[in-house]
Structures are given as structure tokens and as C-alpha cells.
């Protein structure tokens, strides 16, 4: 384990260094000239960028989940030494495709270069500093390898049936999915930076169909393969799968994302649903004062009322205290030692808490601001929801649902939270992380997958939470322990921006409201606020009062206090005896 971290960091650093390599200026000028002058096709300008690099904020959290370790597809990681060993198996797949097509592979590459080079370059958001020949040979070989790998997941309409594979691929893929190389390849296929345009595979399958007597169209065959791959990778167990149009998918990960987060058309919903995603800040209801910690409680309002009465009173005792405090000699005596005491390092630390305590007492809670003085926007870590064990102790029930992310719901009448069944294996972490990264790159609306991972991260804090969900049938654990399940969710809390998903946010709000209204939570918080917290405040005040008395006693031993005491007012009726 000690050797894994240096190699991973060195890989991350090498990728950063490769982004700064020297560029041949002549080749660069030629490519720019060709792109601007020779390519006058207006259709190329309409091709959206669909293959991105992972945002740095996500890449820094866990590079191994975004950098391919076994096989590289496309130009981003092709030249890395760690994945170049797979080149021999890619070439073997290309030779088998050449034999099956009964055409020279060079002819396939030349056709691709004439027809598809500009379209391929337009798909990548990063400038590809490669010659046309190198790019086309690379894409053709990778396409042959990916197509041969996907054939394993071909499906028939009545169910999933895996075809027999050739002996040359048996060491890489296995119908049971238990071989290490097969698992590693699956992890690499779903990575954001490891995608190739899907239209290349569709074009190749169209040429293959000319030599086969198959009733299915190339699009139907490709969709069957990708559906099988989705069922192999998805952690959810949907009863009804979305009907995704393969012609509208840009690459393999795009198809997997549409299957995980289908739109209304793919779900068969004709009515448009308006979703708000401007922010995550939720304003508390003005009439519900129990939810807002910034509003004064009943005890605080009572104390404020008593304080106002005392400050406006003209009773003799109040006047005496005012004279004692504001008499100039005594005031000067008190101000001098207070400056000394407030600068003592230990007591100086109490200045902030004491000021916050008096601010809260007056109902003036300190406002959270950033460096510029503006109010801070809540971060993802500040989005809170009780953990599974906390909700269970409060009486909230959990029930599994055979569905996807949009099947999350909460029934306030039965006090039951419905969560989709999620199966966790060695590929789930990488699969969900790359869906979150891809969603951040392309989604113009709410980040649904990111919000789901934030929700699961919020309710699963410890292995006891993971064990509880596993016993309820919500989490199917194919990892080594419940602790690994908790680590998976807790490691995916990082996102690139704040978002709001209406349905899930309503569930979170309903759960928090129900949790706050349970008698166990109310009793516990009442004891913490007004009993345990009071003892802390009283202990602090007693310690400060003893320190004050000790200071006065020390000062009186040094200075003569008789002069100050002579100015004290006399109590009425004290003269002349009784």
C-alpha cells in the first residue's frame, strides 16, 4: 500500500506536465489554417463539444477514479506508458475486424480520415495536437477494440443473453464478470476522459451489416450492447428502463448518464416539469420560530423583557449600582486592571466567545461573512440532514424501492423514507464519480447525480449507518465491509457547484421537518440548550466572578480603597440607628 500513493501522484504530475509540452509551431499553424480556411462546412460548427477533461476540483480528490489504469481510448491518455501495454490487444482486435470485413484496415482508416476527421476533432473540447494520420489510426484501432468488447453485452429482447467470445478475448472479458482485467476495463470505459464518439461505432456496424443477414439495424444492435453494459454497471435496480434514443447519445458515458438521469421524453412524460435550481439557500418560515436558530427563543425573550424592566427602573438599588459603576474614581480603578486582564493570553481567548454569548443574548447572532464582507453562500458541507441512525432513533422508518434516483420520496403520514436499492461493488465508486464529473461538464440545469451523492453522504456517516441500510435491504454490499460502503459515500461529497433538485430538496426538507418535530429530538435539544448549556454558562460566569473578586482583593492590598469607599452612597434609614 505504501507504494501505491507515490505512483498515483507521479501519474497525476506527469499528466500535468504533458499539458505543457512544446508544440511544433509549423504543424500548429497548418492545422489552424486547415481548420479555418479549408473547412467551410456549416454543419461542423453545429457539432457540440461532448468529450471533456475532468474538472480539476474533482480530479484532485481521487485521480485514480478519473485516470484510466488498464486501457486508454481516444487521444487524452493514449501515450501514457501505464496503458500502452494494452496496444497489442487493440491491434489483435483490429486484425480480426479486418478479416471479418474482408477489407484492408488501411482502407478503413483512409475513409475515416476523409469523412470524419473534422467531426472527430470537433467533439473534443481540448485542442488535439496530432496529425490527421495519427489521430485516425488511433481512433480506428480503439474503435475496433471497443466494438469487440461491447459484443459481450449484446442482449435479446426477452432477456440478457451473453454471446460466446473468442479465445483471444477470453483473458480480458468473462461472462461472469469476475476476472480482474475485465473489471479494470469496465472501470476505464466509463471515465470522462476515455470516451470516443459513438457515431464511429455506428458507422462501422453499418458496414458490417452489409456482410451479415441480420434483421436488426445497427442502431438496435448497438443499443442492445449498451443496455447490457448499463445493467452490468448501474448500481440501481429499475423495474422499467428509460427508452433512450441511441442517435442522440454522443458517446458511451453519455448513454449511461441518460439511462441514469432520463429526461421527460425518455421517461415517456409529456407534461413538462418546471425545476428550480437557482441555489440551495432555503429561507425559514417566519411563522415557524422553532426551526430557526437565529430567532430568539421563549427564554431569551423573557430575559430581554426582564432586562428592559431593570434598565428603565428608578429603584434605589439600581441607582446605587449605577453610582458604584459610573463613579469616576471607581471607574478609573476598574478600567485600569481590566485592560491588563484582557491582554492576558489565556483570558484573551475568552473574548470572542464572551462577545458571541452577549450578541446571542441580545438576539444579534453573528453573521457569516466571507473575506470581502459579503454574506457567505452555504457550502456543500453545510447542507445537513440527520444520519440514518439519528433518524431511526427519532422514529423515522426506511423502505427500499426498486427504482432510480427519481424514486426517492418521503411519506409524512407513515414517517417513512423511501430510497432506491443501490448495489455497491468495486466499480460503483468510479461509475458514480464520472457521472458526477460528466454532469458538471454538460448539464445546464440541476446536477441530479451530484445531489443524490450529497444526500447519501449526508445520511451515511459511519459504518453503523451503512449496516442499518444493508439490513433494511436498501444497500446491497458487495464490498468487504460496511466501513467501505460508508467510505464510498463520504468520499464523493466534493462537487463543482451548488445546485438544487426540486424533488430531492423537498424530501430533505420534509425529513428535517419531521425529525425536528419528534419528541425525542425536542427533549434532547431542550436539555442541551437550557440545562447542559446553562451549566456551562454558569460555570464560566462563576469563574469570571471569582477572578474579579481576586483582582479587587489584590488591588485593595496595593492601593488604598478607603477613598473610593467613602464616596459610596448610604442606604436610606441607615443613619440614626434603627
CSV table of C-alpha atoms in Angstrom, one decimal, residues 285-499:
chain,number,residue,atom,x,y,z
A,285,UNK,CA,-40.8,30.3,7.5
A,286,UNK,CA,-41.4,33.4,9.5
A,287,UNK,CA,-44.2,31.8,11.5
A,288,UNK,CA,-42.2,28.7,12.4
A,289,UNK,CA,-39.7,30.0,15.0
A,290,UNK,CA,-38.7,26.6,16.3
A,291,UNK,CA,-36.8,25.8,13.0
A,292,UNK,CA,-34.7,29.0,13.0
A,293,UNK,CA,-31.8,29.1,15.4
A,294,UNK,CA,-31.2,32.8,14.7
A,295,UNK,CA,-34.7,33.8,16.2
A,296,UNK,CA,-34.9,34.4,19.9
A,297,UNK,CA,-36.4,31.6,22.0
A,298,UNK,CA,-39.1,32.0,24.7
A,299,UNK,CA,-36.4,32.0,27.4
A,300,UNK,CA,-34.4,34.7,25.6
A,301,UNK,CA,-37.4,36.9,25.1
A,302,UNK,CA,-38.3,36.6,28.8
A,303,UNK,CA,-34.8,37.5,29.8
A,304,UNK,CA,-34.8,40.5,27.4
A,305,UNK,CA,-38.1,41.6,28.9
A,306,UNK,CA,-36.7,41.5,32.5
A,307,UNK,CA,-33.6,43.3,31.4
A,308,UNK,CA,-35.6,46.1,29.9
A,309,UNK,CA,-37.6,46.5,33.1
A,310,UNK,CA,-34.4,46.7,35.2
A,311,UNK,CA,-32.7,49.2,32.9
A,312,UNK,CA,-35.8,51.5,32.9
A,313,UNK,CA,-36.3,51.2,36.7
A,314,UNK,CA,-35.5,54.0,39.1
A,315,UNK,CA,-35.4,51.8,42.2
A,316,UNK,CA,-32.9,52.7,44.9
A,317,UNK,CA,-30.8,49.6,44.4
A,318,UNK,CA,-30.4,50.2,40.7
A,319,UNK,CA,-29.3,53.8,41.4
A,320,UNK,CA,-26.7,52.5,43.9
A,321,UNK,CA,-25.2,50.1,41.4
A,322,UNK,CA,-25.1,52.9,38.8
A,323,UNK,CA,-23.3,55.2,41.2
A,324,UNK,CA,-20.8,52.4,42.1
A,325,UNK,CA,-20.1,51.6,38.4
A,326,UNK,CA,-20.0,55.0,37.0
A,327,UNK,CA,-18.3,56.9,39.8
A,328,UNK,CA,-15.2,58.3,38.3
A,329,UNK,CA,-12.6,57.1,40.9
A,330,UNK,CA,-14.0,53.6,40.9
A,331,UNK,CA,-14.5,53.6,37.1
A,332,UNK,CA,-10.9,54.5,36.6
A,333,UNK,CA,-9.7,51.8,39.1
A,334,UNK,CA,-11.8,49.2,37.2
A,335,UNK,CA,-10.7,50.3,33.8
A,336,UNK,CA,-7.0,50.0,34.5
A,337,UNK,CA,-6.9,46.4,35.7
A,338,UNK,CA,-9.4,45.4,33.0
A,339,UNK,CA,-7.0,46.4,30.3
A,340,UNK,CA,-4.3,44.3,32.0
A,341,UNK,CA,-6.6,41.3,32.4
A,342,UNK,CA,-7.9,41.5,28.9
A,343,UNK,CA,-4.4,41.2,27.5
A,344,UNK,CA,-3.5,38.0,29.4
A,345,UNK,CA,-3.1,35.3,26.7
A,346,UNK,CA,-5.3,32.8,28.4
A,347,UNK,CA,-8.1,35.2,29.2
A,348,UNK,CA,-7.8,36.9,25.8
A,349,UNK,CA,-9.1,33.6,24.2
A,350,UNK,CA,-12.4,34.1,26.1
A,351,UNK,CA,-13.0,37.5,24.5
A,352,UNK,CA,-14.6,36.1,21.3
A,353,UNK,CA,-16.9,33.5,23.0
A,354,UNK,CA,-18.0,36.1,25.5
A,355,UNK,CA,-18.8,38.6,22.8
A,356,UNK,CA,-20.8,35.9,20.8
A,357,UNK,CA,-22.6,35.0,24.0
A,358,UNK,CA,-23.7,38.5,24.7
A,359,UNK,CA,-24.6,39.0,21.0
A,360,UNK,CA,-26.8,35.9,21.1
A,361,UNK,CA,-28.3,37.1,24.4
A,362,UNK,CA,-29.4,40.4,22.7
A,363,UNK,CA,-30.7,38.4,19.7
A,364,UNK,CA,-27.9,39.7,17.4
A,365,UNK,CA,-26.4,36.5,16.1
A,366,UNK,CA,-23.1,37.0,14.3
A,367,UNK,CA,-23.5,36.9,10.5
A,368,UNK,CA,-21.4,34.5,8.5
A,369,UNK,CA,-19.3,36.6,6.0
A,370,UNK,CA,-16.5,36.0,3.7
A,371,UNK,CA,-13.3,37.9,3.3
A,372,UNK,CA,-14.9,40.7,1.3
A,373,UNK,CA,-17.6,41.2,3.9
A,374,UNK,CA,-20.4,39.8,1.9
A,375,UNK,CA,-22.6,37.0,3.3
A,376,UNK,CA,-21.2,33.6,2.5
A,377,UNK,CA,-23.0,31.2,0.3
A,378,UNK,CA,-23.6,27.9,2.1
A,379,UNK,CA,-21.1,25.2,1.0
A,380,UNK,CA,-22.0,21.6,0.3
A,381,UNK,CA,-20.6,20.5,3.6
A,382,UNK,CA,-23.2,22.8,5.3
A,383,UNK,CA,-26.1,21.1,3.7
A,384,UNK,CA,-27.2,18.9,6.6
A,385,UNK,CA,-29.6,16.1,7.1
A,386,UNK,CA,-29.7,13.7,10.1
A,387,UNK,CA,-27.8,10.4,9.7
A,388,UNK,CA,-29.6,7.1,9.3
A,389,UNK,CA,-29.1,6.1,13.0
A,390,UNK,CA,-30.3,9.5,14.2
A,391,UNK,CA,-33.4,9.3,12.1
A,392,UNK,CA,-34.1,5.7,13.2
A,393,UNK,CA,-33.7,6.7,16.9
A,394,UNK,CA,-36.2,9.5,16.2
A,395,UNK,CA,-38.8,7.1,14.8
A,396,UNK,CA,-38.3,7.6,11.1
A,397,UNK,CA,-38.7,4.4,9.0
A,398,UNK,CA,-36.8,3.3,5.9
A,399,UNK,CA,-38.1,1.3,3.0
A,400,UNK,CA,-36.4,0.1,-0.2
A,401,UNK,CA,-37.7,0.9,-3.7
A,402,UNK,CA,-36.8,-0.9,-6.9
A,403,UNK,CA,-36.1,2.2,-8.9
A,404,UNK,CA,-33.7,5.0,-9.7
A,405,UNK,CA,-32.8,8.4,-8.3
A,406,UNK,CA,-36.2,10.0,-9.1
A,407,UNK,CA,-37.9,7.4,-6.9
A,408,UNK,CA,-36.7,8.9,-3.7
A,409,UNK,CA,-39.7,10.1,-1.6
A,410,UNK,CA,-40.9,10.6,1.9
A,411,UNK,CA,-44.3,9.8,3.4
A,412,UNK,CA,-45.1,12.1,6.2
A,413,UNK,CA,-48.1,10.1,7.4
A,414,UNK,CA,-46.2,6.9,7.9
A,415,UNK,CA,-43.0,8.7,8.6
A,416,UNK,CA,-41.2,6.6,6.0
A,417,UNK,CA,-38.2,7.5,3.8
A,418,UNK,CA,-38.2,5.6,0.5
A,419,UNK,CA,-34.7,5.1,-1.0
A,420,UNK,CA,-33.8,3.2,-4.2
A,421,UNK,CA,-31.9,-0.1,-3.7
A,422,UNK,CA,-28.3,0.5,-4.5
A,423,UNK,CA,-25.8,-2.2,-5.1
A,424,UNK,CA,-22.2,-1.3,-4.4
A,425,UNK,CA,-19.2,-3.2,-5.9
A,426,UNK,CA,-15.6,-2.2,-6.9
A,427,UNK,CA,-16.9,-0.3,-9.9
A,428,UNK,CA,-19.7,1.7,-8.3
A,429,UNK,CA,-17.4,4.4,-6.9
A,430,UNK,CA,-15.7,5.1,-10.3
A,431,UNK,CA,-19.1,4.9,-12.1
A,432,UNK,CA,-20.8,7.5,-9.9
A,433,UNK,CA,-17.8,9.8,-9.7
A,434,UNK,CA,-17.5,10.0,-13.5
A,435,UNK,CA,-21.3,10.5,-13.9
A,436,UNK,CA,-21.0,13.5,-11.5
A,437,UNK,CA,-18.0,14.8,-13.4
A,438,UNK,CA,-19.7,14.5,-16.8
A,439,UNK,CA,-22.8,16.0,-15.4
A,440,UNK,CA,-20.8,19.0,-14.3
A,441,UNK,CA,-19.4,19.5,-17.8
A,442,UNK,CA,-22.7,19.2,-19.8
A,443,UNK,CA,-25.7,19.8,-17.6
A,444,UNK,CA,-27.2,23.3,-17.9
A,445,UNK,CA,-29.8,22.5,-15.2
A,446,UNK,CA,-29.7,20.8,-11.8
A,447,UNK,CA,-26.9,18.3,-11.1
A,448,UNK,CA,-29.1,15.3,-10.2
A,449,UNK,CA,-26.4,12.7,-9.6
A,450,UNK,CA,-24.3,15.1,-7.6
A,451,UNK,CA,-27.3,15.9,-5.4
A,452,UNK,CA,-28.0,12.2,-4.9
A,453,UNK,CA,-24.4,11.6,-3.8
A,454,UNK,CA,-24.7,14.6,-1.4
A,455,UNK,CA,-27.9,13.1,0.1
A,456,UNK,CA,-26.3,9.7,0.6
A,457,UNK,CA,-23.2,11.3,2.0
A,458,UNK,CA,-25.4,13.2,4.5
A,459,UNK,CA,-27.3,10.2,5.8
A,460,UNK,CA,-24.4,7.8,5.9
A,461,UNK,CA,-21.7,8.9,8.3
A,462,UNK,CA,-20.4,5.7,9.9
A,463,UNK,CA,-20.4,2.0,9.3
A,464,UNK,CA,-23.4,1.7,11.6
A,465,UNK,CA,-25.4,3.7,9.2
A,466,UNK,CA,-24.3,1.5,6.3
A,467,UNK,CA,-25.1,-1.6,8.3
A,468,UNK,CA,-28.6,-0.3,9.1
A,469,UNK,CA,-29.4,0.3,5.4
A,470,UNK,CA,-27.9,-3.1,4.5
A,471,UNK,CA,-30.1,-4.8,7.0
A,472,UNK,CA,-33.2,-3.0,5.6
A,473,UNK,CA,-32.3,-4.1,2.0
A,474,UNK,CA,-31.6,-0.6,0.7
A,475,UNK,CA,-27.8,-1.2,0.3
A,476,UNK,CA,-26.6,-4.4,-1.3
A,477,UNK,CA,-23.0,-4.6,-0.1
A,478,UNK,CA,-20.6,-6.5,-2.5
A,479,UNK,CA,-17.6,-4.9,-0.9
A,480,UNK,CA,-15.5,-6.2,2.0
A,481,UNK,CA,-17.2,-4.4,4.9
A,482,UNK,CA,-19.8,-1.8,5.9
A,483,UNK,CA,-17.0,0.6,6.6
A,484,UNK,CA,-16.0,0.6,2.9
A,485,UNK,CA,-19.6,1.4,2.0
A,486,UNK,CA,-19.5,4.4,4.3
A,487,UNK,CA,-16.1,5.5,2.8
A,488,UNK,CA,-17.5,5.3,-0.7
A,489,UNK,CA,-20.3,7.8,0.0
A,490,UNK,CA,-18.3,10.0,2.3
A,491,UNK,CA,-15.6,10.3,-0.4
A,492,UNK,CA,-18.0,11.6,-3.0
A,493,UNK,CA,-19.1,14.8,-1.3
A,494,UNK,CA,-17.0,17.1,-3.4
A,495,UNK,CA,-18.8,18.9,-6.3
A,496,UNK,CA,-18.1,21.7,-8.6
A,497,UNK,CA,-21.0,24.0,-7.9
A,498,UNK,CA,-24.1,24.2,-5.7
A,499,UNK,CA,-27.3,23.0,-7.2
